[in-house]
Amino acid sequence: MDTVIPILALVIGVLVGFVLSKVYQQQRDLKRRSAAEEQVQQLTQNAQREAENLVKEAKLEAKDLLFQAKAELEAKEKEKRNEIQVADRKIIQREEALERKVSQFEKRDEEMRRKERSLKEKEEVLDNKAVACDQAIKEHRLALEQVAGITAEEAKRHLLGEIESEARMDSALLTKRILDEAKETAEREAREIVTRSIQRITRDYVNEATISVVPLANDSMKGRIIGREGRNIRALEAATGVDLIIDETPEAVIVSGFDPLRREVAKIALERLMQDGRIHPTRIEEVVEKVKGDLDKLMRDDAEKVIFEVGLSDFHPEIVKLLGRLKYRTSYGQNNLYHAREASYICGIMASELGLDVKLAKRGALLHDIGKVVSHEEEGTHAMLGAELAKKYGESELIVNAIAAHHEQVEPLCPESVLVAAAEALSAARPGARRETLEAYVKRLEKLESLATGFTGVDKAYAIQAGREIRVIIRQGELNDSESFALSRDLAKKIEQELTYPGQIKVTVIRENRFIEFAK
């Protein structure tokens, strides 16, 4: 029993505690629920107040928008009313303008009707006058036939006969003029062919001289070239056959000699010796011999290059060698190889223009001067020597004839031979190609200009077109048109009397008035 009572008390205590805790928990939950309900009620009231505020604001904004829309609508309506008023005014103005135009048209219509009636009346008068004129013409014709004793048909036939005679005379004169113009045109075409041929061949010429200049690295090299007691320079002169001039010219040695081939050998040998540095008589002889062999190969290469440039082939090796040797021969300062190349170009162009054999013309012009290679070794002219060499090395009969005939020593057998002679002359005669030709050309131009400036009233004179035209400028106010014409004729006659020239020279006298004023 003693143990049961405490247990019961403990159980009862636990139950009572449990009941009390439950009661306390319920009260605490009630308090929390009431607090939450109060908070919810407060949030609800706040939300209601905010909603009322939002509604009020929305109503205010709606009123503002409505007011603005009304204002915009009223403005648009006002603008449209203004536009309608402007359009109405324009329509009224157009209607008024149309009414004015209609009234003007009506007035014009009335005027046209009056003019039409007047024209009809005038037309009737003119018809009556035309009938009267026809009648008068018939009466006049009858009176003329009675006076002349011939009818109108006979007079017409007589008139047609005279017209036919005049037409035949005019036809004869026209035929003569056409023939003259045809001759002039043919001559002009021939000149144009030659001119175009020359114009298409633009080659630079360097006139060959009797000296060559070898540049030195420094003046101390001159002493090494001279050598002890002049033995080196004597050995070089003996091996090459030229004269070496070592003077006060800074850093240069002059190689003098009339044979271009020897000058070239000496120049190349001296350049190689200076590059090598070993300059003594034995070495000089070795280098000179080596240069001679190299130069032969170089000449063949140059000849083959020229042959390729002009578009030819199938030459005998000896012909190629002869062509190469032409590079170191000159005629009045003109390099013969380049002269032959240019003549070949010109001859080929002229042959093409005339429809002839271009290959034949080019080949004959390229080989026309090969006789100059041996002209100093054998007797005879270079043209005949060249023809013999060409025949010896298998060239055709026409090529041989072109070479022999280019200086008119034999008769040409074909037109290409004539072209070869012409091309050779053109290449040689070009200003600047040869020294003597250039000097004579310059003197002739100076003489031509001096003849023109010697006349009274001439201000300036210019020789142009390679001396084929002289243009004379007259001083303003000194000569009139008739005197200028007389001046041109007098100048032409004086040129014919005092100058020697190929072809013709055109004299152009220019007289002009210039009026100059300054705007300030």
Short mmCIF file of C-alpha atoms in Angstrom, two decimals:
data_model
loop_
_atom_site.label_atom_id
_atom_site.label_comp_id
_atom_site.label_asym_id
_atom_site.label_seq_id
_atom_site.Cartn_x
_atom_site.Cartn_y
_atom_site.Cartn_z
CA MET A 1 0.00 0.00 0.00
CA ASP A 2 2.84 2.22 0.85
CA THR A 3 4.15 1.93 -2.70
CA VAL A 4 0.76 2.17 -4.42
CA ILE A 5 -0.15 5.53 -2.90
CA PRO A 6 2.93 7.34 -4.22
CA ILE A 7 2.42 5.82 -7.61
CA LEU A 8 -1.19 6.92 -7.68
CA ALA A 9 -0.17 10.35 -6.51
CA LEU A 10 2.41 10.45 -9.22
CA VAL A 11 -0.08 9.35 -11.84
CA ILE A 12 -2.65 11.85 -10.64
CA GLY A 13 0.04 14.54 -10.68
CA VAL A 14 1.00 13.63 -14.17
CA LEU A 15 -2.60 13.70 -15.33
CA VAL A 16 -3.24 16.97 -13.60
CA GLY A 17 -0.04 18.39 -15.19
CA PHE A 18 -1.05 17.09 -18.53
CA VAL A 19 -4.54 18.62 -18.20
CA LEU A 20 -3.09 21.92 -17.06
CA SER A 21 -0.59 21.97 -19.93
CA LYS A 22 -3.40 21.28 -22.34
CA VAL A 23 -5.46 24.08 -20.88
CA TYR A 24 -2.47 26.43 -21.06
CA GLN A 25 -1.80 25.40 -24.64
CA GLN A 26 -5.42 26.06 -25.59
CA GLN A 27 -5.36 29.51 -23.99
CA ARG A 28 -2.10 30.36 -25.74
CA ASP A 29 -3.56 29.19 -29.09
CA LEU A 30 -6.67 31.32 -28.45
CA LYS A 31 -4.49 34.35 -27.82
CA ARG A 32 -2.49 33.70 -31.00
CA ARG A 33 -5.68 33.20 -33.00
CA SER A 34 -7.20 36.40 -31.68
CA ALA A 35 -3.96 38.29 -32.43
CA ALA A 36 -3.90 36.86 -35.97
CA GLU A 37 -7.55 37.77 -36.47
CA GLU A 38 -6.85 41.30 -35.31
CA GLN A 39 -3.85 41.51 -37.68
CA VAL A 40 -5.96 40.15 -40.56
CA GLN A 41 -8.69 42.60 -39.75
CA GLN A 42 -6.19 45.45 -39.68
CA LEU A 43 -4.63 44.34 -43.04
CA THR A 44 -8.12 44.11 -44.48
CA GLN A 45 -8.92 47.63 -43.36
CA ASN A 46 -5.62 48.89 -44.78
CA ALA A 47 -6.31 47.14 -48.09
CA GLN A 48 -9.77 48.64 -48.21
CA ARG A 49 -8.36 52.09 -47.58
CA GLU A 50 -5.68 51.60 -50.28
CA ALA A 51 -8.29 50.29 -52.72
CA GLU A 52 -10.47 53.31 -52.04
CA ASN A 53 -7.45 55.58 -52.64
CA LEU A 54 -6.62 53.77 -55.89
CA VAL A 55 -10.19 54.06 -57.06
CA LYS A 56 -10.17 57.77 -56.30
CA GLU A 57 -6.84 58.22 -58.19
CA ALA A 58 -8.14 56.17 -61.14
CA LYS A 59 -11.26 58.30 -61.29
CA LEU A 60 -9.13 61.45 -61.27
CA GLU A 61 -6.85 60.10 -64.03
CA ALA A 62 -9.87 59.04 -66.08
CA LYS A 63 -11.28 62.54 -65.73
CA ASP A 64 -7.93 64.03 -66.85
CA LEU A 65 -7.74 61.71 -69.82
CA LEU A 66 -11.28 62.47 -70.77
CA PHE A 67 -10.55 66.18 -70.56
CA GLN A 68 -7.43 65.83 -72.70
CA ALA A 69 -9.27 63.70 -75.26
CA LYS A 70 -12.01 66.28 -75.46
CA ALA A 71 -9.43 69.06 -75.90
CA GLU A 72 -7.60 67.13 -78.66
CA LEU A 73 -10.85 66.31 -80.38
CA GLU A 74 -11.89 69.94 -80.30
CA ALA A 75 -8.45 70.98 -81.69
CA LYS A 76 -8.70 68.45 -84.51
CA GLU A 77 -12.23 69.53 -85.30
CA LYS A 78 -11.05 73.13 -85.37
CA GLU A 79 -8.12 72.23 -87.66
CA LYS A 80 -10.41 70.31 -89.99
CA ARG A 81 -12.82 73.23 -90.08
CA ASN A 82 -9.93 75.51 -90.99
CA GLU A 83 -8.77 73.11 -93.71
CA ILE A 84 -12.29 72.89 -95.06
CA GLN A 85 -12.52 76.66 -95.10
CA VAL A 86 -9.17 76.94 -96.95
CA ALA A 87 -10.29 74.29 -99.44
CA ASP A 88 -13.58 76.14 -99.93
CA ARG A 89 -11.69 79.37 -100.60
CA LYS A 90 -9.44 77.61 -103.11
CA ILE A 91 -12.44 76.08 -104.85
CA ILE A 92 -14.08 79.47 -105.02
CA GLN A 93 -10.90 80.99 -106.46
CA ARG A 94 -10.61 78.19 -109.04
CA GLU A 95 -14.23 78.66 -110.01
CA GLU A 96 -13.64 82.36 -110.46
CA ALA A 97 -10.49 81.65 -112.54
CA LEU A 98 -12.39 79.15 -114.66
CA GLU A 99 -15.14 81.67 -115.21
CA ARG A 100 -12.55 84.25 -116.34
CA LYS A 101 -10.94 81.71 -118.70
CA VAL A 102 -14.30 80.72 -120.09
CA SER A 103 -15.04 84.36 -120.80
CA GLN A 104 -11.61 84.75 -122.44
CA PHE A 105 -12.21 81.63 -124.56
CA GLU A 106 -15.56 82.99 -125.62
CA LYS A 107 -13.92 86.27 -126.65
CA ARG A 108 -11.21 84.39 -128.57
CA ASP A 109 -13.81 82.21 -130.22
CA GLU A 110 -15.62 85.29 -131.37
CA GLU A 111 -12.36 86.77 -132.70
CA MET A 112 -11.55 83.50 -134.51
CA ARG A 113 -14.96 83.54 -136.14
CA ARG A 114 -14.38 87.10 -137.32
CA LYS A 115 -10.92 86.20 -138.63
CA GLU A 116 -12.29 83.13 -140.38
CA ARG A 117 -14.91 85.22 -142.13
CA SER A 118 -12.21 87.72 -143.12
CA LEU A 119 -9.94 84.93 -144.43
CA LYS A 120 -12.76 83.47 -146.49
CA GLU A 121 -13.36 86.85 -148.04
CA LYS A 122 -9.63 87.26 -148.76
CA GLU A 123 -9.45 83.74 -150.19
CA GLU A 124 -12.26 84.53 -152.60
CA VAL A 125 -10.41 87.69 -153.66
CA LEU A 126 -7.16 85.73 -154.12
CA ASP A 127 -8.92 83.07 -156.18
CA ASN A 128 -10.27 85.77 -158.44
CA LYS A 129 -6.81 87.31 -158.72
CA ALA A 130 -5.25 83.91 -159.47
CA VAL A 131 -7.71 83.35 -162.31
CA ALA A 132 -6.89 86.83 -163.62
CA CYS A 133 -3.13 86.12 -163.32
CA ASP A 134 -3.44 82.82 -165.19
CA GLN A 135 -5.33 84.60 -167.92
CA ALA A 136 -2.69 87.36 -168.05
CA ILE A 137 0.15 84.77 -168.18
CA LYS A 138 -1.52 82.99 -171.08
CA GLU A 139 -1.98 86.26 -172.93
CA HIS A 140 1.65 87.25 -172.15
CA ARG A 141 2.94 83.88 -173.36
CA LEU A 142 0.96 84.21 -176.59
CA ALA A 143 2.33 87.72 -177.08
CA LEU A 144 5.91 86.47 -176.44
CA GLU A 145 5.46 83.58 -178.88
CA GLN A 146 4.20 86.00 -181.52
CA VAL A 147 7.11 88.40 -180.93
CA ALA A 148 9.83 85.66 -180.67
CA GLY A 149 8.45 83.56 -183.48
CA ILE A 150 8.85 80.29 -181.44
CA THR A 151 6.50 78.31 -179.27
CA ALA A 152 6.91 77.62 -175.55
CA GLU A 153 7.91 74.00 -176.27
CA GLU A 154 10.67 75.13 -178.61
CA ALA A 155 11.91 77.65 -176.02
CA LYS A 156 11.87 74.89 -173.40
CA ARG A 157 13.95 72.58 -175.61
CA HIS A 158 16.41 75.41 -176.31
CA LEU A 159 16.71 76.13 -172.59
CA LEU A 160 17.21 72.43 -171.78
CA GLY A 161 19.95 72.26 -174.41
CA GLU A 162 21.80 75.15 -172.81
CA ILE A 163 21.38 73.60 -169.36
CA GLU A 164 22.70 70.25 -170.66
CA SER A 165 25.75 71.96 -172.18
CA GLU A 166 26.47 73.74 -168.92
CA ALA A 167 25.98 70.48 -167.02
CA ARG A 168 28.47 68.70 -169.29
CA MET A 169 31.00 71.48 -168.72
CA ASP A 170 30.46 71.32 -164.95
CA SER A 171 30.77 67.53 -165.12
CA ALA A 172 34.08 67.79 -166.93
CA LEU A 173 35.39 70.28 -164.38
CA LEU A 174 34.13 68.09 -161.55
CA THR A 175 35.79 65.03 -163.10
CA LYS A 176 39.10 66.91 -163.38
CA ARG A 177 38.83 68.07 -159.79
CA ILE A 178 38.06 64.54 -158.59
CA LEU A 179 41.07 63.18 -160.48
CA ASP A 180 43.31 65.88 -158.97
CA GLU A 181 41.97 65.11 -155.53
CA ALA A 182 42.52 61.38 -156.12
CA LYS A 183 46.15 62.04 -157.04
CA GLU A 184 46.62 64.21 -153.98
CA THR A 185 44.94 61.58 -151.83
CA ALA A 186 47.19 58.86 -153.21
CA GLU A 187 50.29 60.94 -152.51
CA ARG A 188 49.01 61.77 -149.04
CA GLU A 189 48.26 58.10 -148.32
CA ALA A 190 51.77 57.15 -149.41
CA ARG A 191 53.23 59.82 -147.15
CA GLU A 192 51.03 58.64 -144.28
CA ILE A 193 52.20 55.04 -144.72
CA VAL A 194 55.81 56.14 -144.55
CA THR A 195 55.09 58.48 -141.63
CA ARG A 196 53.21 55.81 -139.67
CA SER A 197 56.05 53.39 -140.29
CA ILE A 198 58.56 55.87 -138.89
CA GLN A 199 56.31 56.86 -136.01
CA ARG A 200 55.82 53.28 -134.87
CA ILE A 201 59.59 52.73 -134.68
CA THR A 202 60.78 54.81 -131.76
CA ARG A 203 64.36 53.83 -131.04
CA ASP A 204 66.87 55.75 -128.97
CA TYR A 205 70.18 56.39 -130.62
CA VAL A 206 73.47 56.98 -128.87
CA ASN A 207 75.89 58.48 -131.35
CA GLU A 208 79.12 56.54 -131.31
CA ALA A 209 82.25 58.64 -130.76
CA THR A 210 85.95 57.96 -130.96
CA ILE A 211 86.41 57.73 -127.19
CA SER A 212 85.11 55.69 -124.29
CA VAL A 213 85.34 56.60 -120.62
CA VAL A 214 86.23 54.01 -117.96
CA PRO A 215 85.32 55.11 -114.40
CA LEU A 216 87.85 54.43 -111.61
CA ALA A 217 87.18 53.65 -107.99
CA ASN A 218 89.78 56.23 -106.95
CA ASP A 219 92.65 58.22 -108.42
CA SER A 220 95.26 55.87 -106.92
CA MET A 221 94.20 53.29 -109.51
CA LYS A 222 95.73 55.49 -112.25
CA GLY A 223 99.24 54.75 -110.96
CA ARG A 224 98.61 50.99 -111.05
CA ILE A 225 97.26 51.22 -114.61
CA ILE A 226 100.36 53.16 -115.73
CA GLY A 227 102.71 50.75 -113.95
CA ARG A 228 106.42 51.09 -113.33
CA GLU A 229 107.90 53.35 -116.02
CA GLY A 230 104.61 53.00 -117.95
CA ARG A 231 104.98 49.30 -118.77
CA ASN A 232 101.33 48.40 -117.95
CA ILE A 233 99.79 51.10 -120.10
CA ARG A 234 102.14 50.31 -122.98
CA ALA A 235 101.24 46.61 -122.74
CA LEU A 236 97.51 47.39 -122.78
CA GLU A 237 97.85 49.76 -125.75
CA ALA A 238 99.90 47.21 -127.66
CA ALA A 239 97.44 44.37 -126.97
CA THR A 240 94.31 46.34 -127.91
CA GLY A 241 95.53 48.87 -130.49
CA VAL A 242 94.01 51.91 -128.76
CA ASP A 243 95.35 54.94 -126.90
CA LEU A 244 94.81 55.33 -123.15
CA ILE A 245 94.58 58.93 -121.98
CA ILE A 246 95.23 59.39 -118.27
CA ASP A 247 95.00 63.09 -117.50
CA GLU A 248 93.68 65.24 -114.69
CA THR A 249 90.12 64.01 -115.19
CA PRO A 250 89.11 62.79 -111.72
CA GLU A 251 88.49 59.05 -111.34
CA ALA A 252 88.32 58.33 -115.09
CA VAL A 253 90.49 56.94 -117.89
CA ILE A 254 89.75 57.79 -121.52
CA VAL A 255 90.05 55.06 -124.18
CA SER A 256 90.64 56.66 -127.59
CA GLY A 257 90.46 54.89 -130.95
CA PHE A 258 88.58 54.97 -134.25
CA ASP A 259 87.76 51.23 -134.18
CA PRO A 260 84.75 50.70 -131.87
CA LEU A 261 85.55 47.00 -131.47
CA ARG A 262 89.05 47.72 -130.22
CA ARG A 263 87.74 50.39 -127.89
CA GLU A 264 85.22 47.97 -126.43
CA VAL A 265 87.90 45.27 -125.94
CA ALA A 266 90.17 47.76 -124.17
CA LYS A 267 87.35 49.08 -122.01
CA ILE A 268 86.15 45.64 -120.86
CA ALA A 269 89.72 44.43 -120.30
CA LEU A 270 90.57 47.47 -118.20
CA GLU A 271 87.41 47.04 -116.11
CA ARG A 272 88.23 43.37 -115.49
CA LEU A 273 91.84 44.16 -114.58
CA MET A 274 90.75 46.76 -112.05
CA GLN A 275 88.22 44.33 -110.58
CA ASP A 276 90.82 41.55 -110.38
CA GLY A 277 93.54 43.81 -108.94
CA ARG A 278 96.43 42.04 -110.70
CA ILE A 279 97.71 44.50 -113.30
CA HIS A 280 100.94 43.54 -115.05
CA PRO A 281 101.89 42.91 -118.71
CA THR A 282 101.37 39.14 -118.65
CA ARG A 283 97.99 39.41 -116.97
CA ILE A 284 96.99 42.18 -119.35
CA GLU A 285 97.63 39.97 -122.41
CA GLU A 286 95.67 37.10 -120.87
CA VAL A 287 92.69 39.28 -120.05
CA VAL A 288 92.69 40.91 -123.50
CA GLU A 289 92.62 37.52 -125.24
CA LYS A 290 89.85 36.36 -122.93
CA VAL A 291 87.83 39.52 -123.62
CA LYS A 292 88.18 39.07 -127.38
CA GLY A 293 86.73 35.57 -127.13
CA ASP A 294 83.93 36.74 -124.83
CA LEU A 295 83.20 39.64 -127.15
CA ASP A 296 82.74 37.33 -130.12
CA LYS A 297 80.17 35.38 -128.13
CA LEU A 298 78.53 38.63 -126.99
CA MET A 299 78.25 39.84 -130.59
CA ARG A 300 76.58 36.59 -131.63
CA ASP A 301 74.16 36.87 -128.70
CA ASP A 302 73.31 40.45 -129.67
CA ALA A 303 72.74 39.43 -133.28
CA GLU A 304 70.47 36.56 -132.24
CA LYS A 305 68.57 38.94 -129.96
CA VAL A 306 68.00 41.38 -132.84
CA ILE A 307 66.91 38.54 -135.13
CA PHE A 308 64.41 37.40 -132.52
CA GLU A 309 63.14 40.96 -131.98
CA VAL A 310 62.31 41.45 -135.67
CA GLY A 311 60.63 38.03 -135.83
CA LEU A 312 62.98 36.21 -138.24
CA SER A 313 64.84 32.88 -138.12
CA ASP A 314 66.89 30.32 -140.13
CA PHE A 315 70.07 32.34 -140.62
CA HIS A 316 73.42 30.78 -141.44
CA PRO A 317 75.79 30.92 -138.42
CA GLU A 318 78.25 33.04 -140.41
CA ILE A 319 75.47 35.49 -141.24
CA VAL A 320 74.68 35.75 -137.51
CA LYS A 321 78.36 36.36 -136.81
CA LEU A 322 78.51 39.12 -139.44
CA LEU A 323 75.42 40.75 -137.98
CA GLY A 324 76.98 40.69 -134.53
CA ARG A 325 80.10 42.44 -135.79
CA LEU A 326 77.88 45.27 -137.07
CA LYS A 327 77.31 46.30 -133.45
CA TYR A 328 80.82 47.72 -133.33
CA ARG A 329 80.68 49.50 -136.67
CA THR A 330 79.20 52.94 -137.19
CA SER A 331 78.20 55.21 -140.06
CA TYR A 332 78.46 58.89 -139.18
CA GLY A 333 78.03 57.97 -135.54
CA GLN A 334 75.03 55.65 -136.11
CA ASN A 335 75.39 52.09 -134.82
CA ASN A 336 75.04 49.77 -137.84
CA LEU A 337 73.37 46.88 -135.99
CA TYR A 338 70.68 49.10 -134.48
CA HIS A 339 70.34 50.88 -137.83
CA ALA A 340 69.71 47.49 -139.51
CA ARG A 341 67.17 46.57 -136.82
CA GLU A 342 65.29 49.83 -137.23
CA ALA A 343 65.34 49.58 -141.03
CA SER A 344 63.92 46.06 -140.70
CA TYR A 345 61.07 47.32 -138.49
CA ILE A 346 60.26 50.19 -140.86
CA CYS A 347 60.44 47.99 -143.95
CA GLY A 348 58.18 45.36 -142.37
CA ILE A 349 55.55 47.96 -141.44
CA MET A 350 55.55 49.49 -144.93
CA ALA A 351 55.28 46.04 -146.51
CA SER A 352 52.35 45.22 -144.25
CA GLU A 353 50.61 48.50 -145.18
CA LEU A 354 51.10 47.77 -148.89
CA GLY A 355 50.18 44.07 -148.72
CA LEU A 356 53.66 42.78 -149.68
CA ASP A 357 55.83 39.98 -148.27
CA VAL A 358 56.65 41.18 -144.74
CA LYS A 359 59.22 38.46 -143.98
CA LEU A 360 61.11 39.10 -147.22
CA ALA A 361 61.13 42.87 -146.60
CA LYS A 362 62.33 42.50 -143.00
CA ARG A 363 65.07 40.01 -143.93
CA GLY A 364 66.42 42.16 -146.76
CA ALA A 365 66.47 45.28 -144.57
CA LEU A 366 68.18 43.47 -141.69
CA LEU A 367 70.98 42.16 -143.94
CA HIS A 368 71.41 45.21 -146.19
CA ASP A 369 74.62 46.45 -144.46
CA ILE A 370 76.47 43.18 -143.71
CA GLY A 371 79.00 44.11 -146.41
CA LYS A 372 80.31 46.87 -144.12
CA VAL A 373 81.84 44.19 -141.90
CA VAL A 374 84.40 43.28 -144.62
CA SER A 375 84.44 46.53 -146.62
CA HIS A 376 87.77 47.54 -145.04
CA GLU A 377 89.30 44.17 -145.88
CA GLU A 378 88.11 43.61 -149.48
CA GLU A 379 87.66 45.80 -152.53
CA GLY A 380 84.22 46.89 -153.63
CA THR A 381 81.18 48.69 -152.26
CA HIS A 382 79.55 47.39 -149.12
CA ALA A 383 76.28 46.75 -151.01
CA MET A 384 77.93 44.43 -153.56
CA LEU A 385 80.11 42.80 -150.89
CA GLY A 386 77.03 42.18 -148.74
CA ALA A 387 75.17 40.65 -151.73
CA GLU A 388 78.10 38.29 -152.37
CA LEU A 389 78.18 37.23 -148.70
CA ALA A 390 74.40 36.65 -148.66
CA LYS A 391 74.61 34.55 -151.83
CA LYS A 392 77.57 32.61 -150.40
CA TYR A 393 75.65 31.68 -147.24
CA GLY A 394 72.47 30.53 -148.97
CA GLU A 395 70.17 33.55 -149.02
CA SER A 396 67.52 33.71 -151.77
CA GLU A 397 67.92 35.65 -155.00
CA LEU A 398 65.45 38.32 -153.89
CA ILE A 399 67.35 38.91 -150.64
CA VAL A 400 70.62 39.19 -152.57
CA ASN A 401 68.99 41.67 -154.94
CA ALA A 402 67.55 43.73 -152.04
CA ILE A 403 71.03 44.02 -150.48
CA ALA A 404 72.71 44.92 -153.78
CA ALA A 405 70.01 47.40 -154.83
CA HIS A 406 69.63 49.40 -151.63
CA HIS A 407 72.05 52.03 -153.00
CA GLU A 408 70.69 51.76 -156.59
CA GLN A 409 73.79 49.97 -157.87
CA VAL A 410 71.59 47.31 -159.49
CA GLU A 411 67.98 47.29 -160.63
CA PRO A 412 65.47 46.04 -158.04
CA LEU A 413 63.70 42.81 -158.97
CA CYS A 414 60.70 43.18 -156.61
CA PRO A 415 58.84 45.85 -154.66
CA GLU A 416 60.41 44.62 -151.43
CA SER A 417 63.86 45.66 -152.72
CA VAL A 418 62.54 49.20 -153.23
CA LEU A 419 61.15 49.19 -149.69
CA VAL A 420 64.53 48.07 -148.32
CA ALA A 421 66.22 51.07 -149.95
CA ALA A 422 63.47 53.39 -148.64
CA ALA A 423 63.63 51.99 -145.10
CA GLU A 424 67.44 52.31 -145.06
CA ALA A 425 67.19 55.94 -146.15
CA LEU A 426 64.47 56.71 -143.60
CA SER A 427 66.42 55.22 -140.72
CA ALA A 428 69.59 57.08 -141.73
CA ALA A 429 67.84 60.39 -142.40
CA ARG A 430 65.95 60.66 -139.13
CA PRO A 431 67.03 63.76 -137.15
CA GLY A 432 69.53 62.74 -134.51
CA ALA A 433 70.38 59.37 -136.06
CA ARG A 434 73.62 60.56 -137.60
CA ARG A 435 75.85 63.43 -136.63
CA GLU A 436 76.21 65.03 -140.07
CA THR A 437 72.50 64.66 -140.77
CA LEU A 438 71.65 66.25 -137.42
CA GLU A 439 73.95 69.21 -138.02
CA ALA A 440 72.54 69.79 -141.50
CA TYR A 441 69.02 69.40 -140.17
CA VAL A 442 69.55 71.97 -137.42
CA LYS A 443 71.19 74.42 -139.83
CA ARG A 444 68.31 74.05 -142.28
CA LEU A 445 65.75 74.76 -139.56
CA GLU A 446 67.70 77.79 -138.37
CA LYS A 447 68.00 79.09 -141.93
CA LEU A 448 64.26 78.51 -142.48
CA GLU A 449 63.32 80.50 -139.39
CA SER A 450 65.81 83.30 -140.21
CA LEU A 451 64.29 83.67 -143.70
CA ALA A 452 60.84 84.17 -142.15
CA THR A 453 61.94 86.62 -139.45
CA GLY A 454 63.67 88.76 -142.10
CA PHE A 455 60.33 89.99 -143.44
CA THR A 456 58.76 93.20 -142.17
CA GLY A 457 55.97 92.73 -139.64
CA VAL A 458 57.04 89.21 -138.56
CA ASP A 459 57.14 88.74 -134.78
CA LYS A 460 58.13 85.08 -134.46
CA ALA A 461 58.69 82.07 -136.73
CA TYR A 462 58.71 78.40 -135.80
CA ALA A 463 59.88 75.52 -137.98
CA ILE A 464 57.83 72.41 -137.10
CA GLN A 465 57.05 68.95 -138.47
CA ALA A 466 60.79 68.23 -138.96
CA GLY A 467 61.11 71.31 -141.15
CA ARG A 468 58.14 70.48 -143.37
CA GLU A 469 56.15 73.47 -142.09
CA ILE A 470 56.99 77.04 -141.05
CA ARG A 471 54.53 78.98 -138.92
CA VAL A 472 54.92 82.76 -138.98
CA ILE A 473 53.35 84.98 -136.29
CA ILE A 474 52.55 88.53 -137.48
CA ARG A 475 52.84 91.49 -135.12
CA GLN A 476 49.41 92.84 -134.29
CA GLY A 477 48.28 95.83 -136.32
CA GLU A 478 51.24 96.01 -138.76
CA LEU A 479 49.85 93.90 -141.65
CA ASN A 480 46.34 93.41 -142.98
CA ASP A 481 44.91 90.25 -144.56
CA SER A 482 46.06 91.07 -148.08
CA GLU A 483 49.59 91.88 -146.92
CA SER A 484 49.69 88.66 -144.86
CA PHE A 485 48.70 86.65 -147.94
CA ALA A 486 51.42 88.39 -149.97
CA LEU A 487 53.90 87.64 -147.19
CA SER A 488 53.13 83.90 -147.35
CA ARG A 489 53.69 83.84 -151.12
CA ASP A 490 56.93 85.87 -150.92
CA LEU A 491 58.27 83.66 -148.15
CA ALA A 492 57.44 80.49 -150.10
CA LYS A 493 59.30 81.85 -153.17
CA LYS A 494 62.30 82.85 -151.08
CA ILE A 495 62.46 79.37 -149.49
CA GLU A 496 62.38 77.78 -152.95
CA GLN A 497 65.25 80.01 -154.09
CA GLU A 498 67.57 79.80 -151.07
CA LEU A 499 67.00 76.40 -149.45
CA THR A 500 67.55 72.80 -150.52
CA TYR A 501 65.06 70.42 -148.93
CA PRO A 502 63.20 67.17 -149.64
CA GLY A 503 59.48 67.25 -150.46
CA GLN A 504 57.67 70.51 -149.76
CA ILE A 505 57.47 73.08 -146.98
CA LYS A 506 54.10 74.44 -145.86
CA VAL A 507 54.05 78.16 -145.05
CA THR A 508 51.40 79.19 -142.50
CA VAL A 509 51.00 82.89 -141.66
CA ILE A 510 49.01 83.57 -138.49
CA ARG A 511 47.48 86.99 -137.89
CA GLU A 512 45.23 87.53 -134.90
CA ASN A 513 43.78 90.35 -132.82
CA ARG A 514 43.81 90.20 -129.05
CA PHE A 515 41.85 92.58 -126.87
CA ILE A 516 42.79 92.56 -123.20
CA GLU A 517 41.09 94.40 -120.37
CA PHE A 518 41.26 94.00 -116.60
CA ALA A 519 38.27 93.91 -114.25
CA LYS A 520 39.10 95.78 -111.07
#
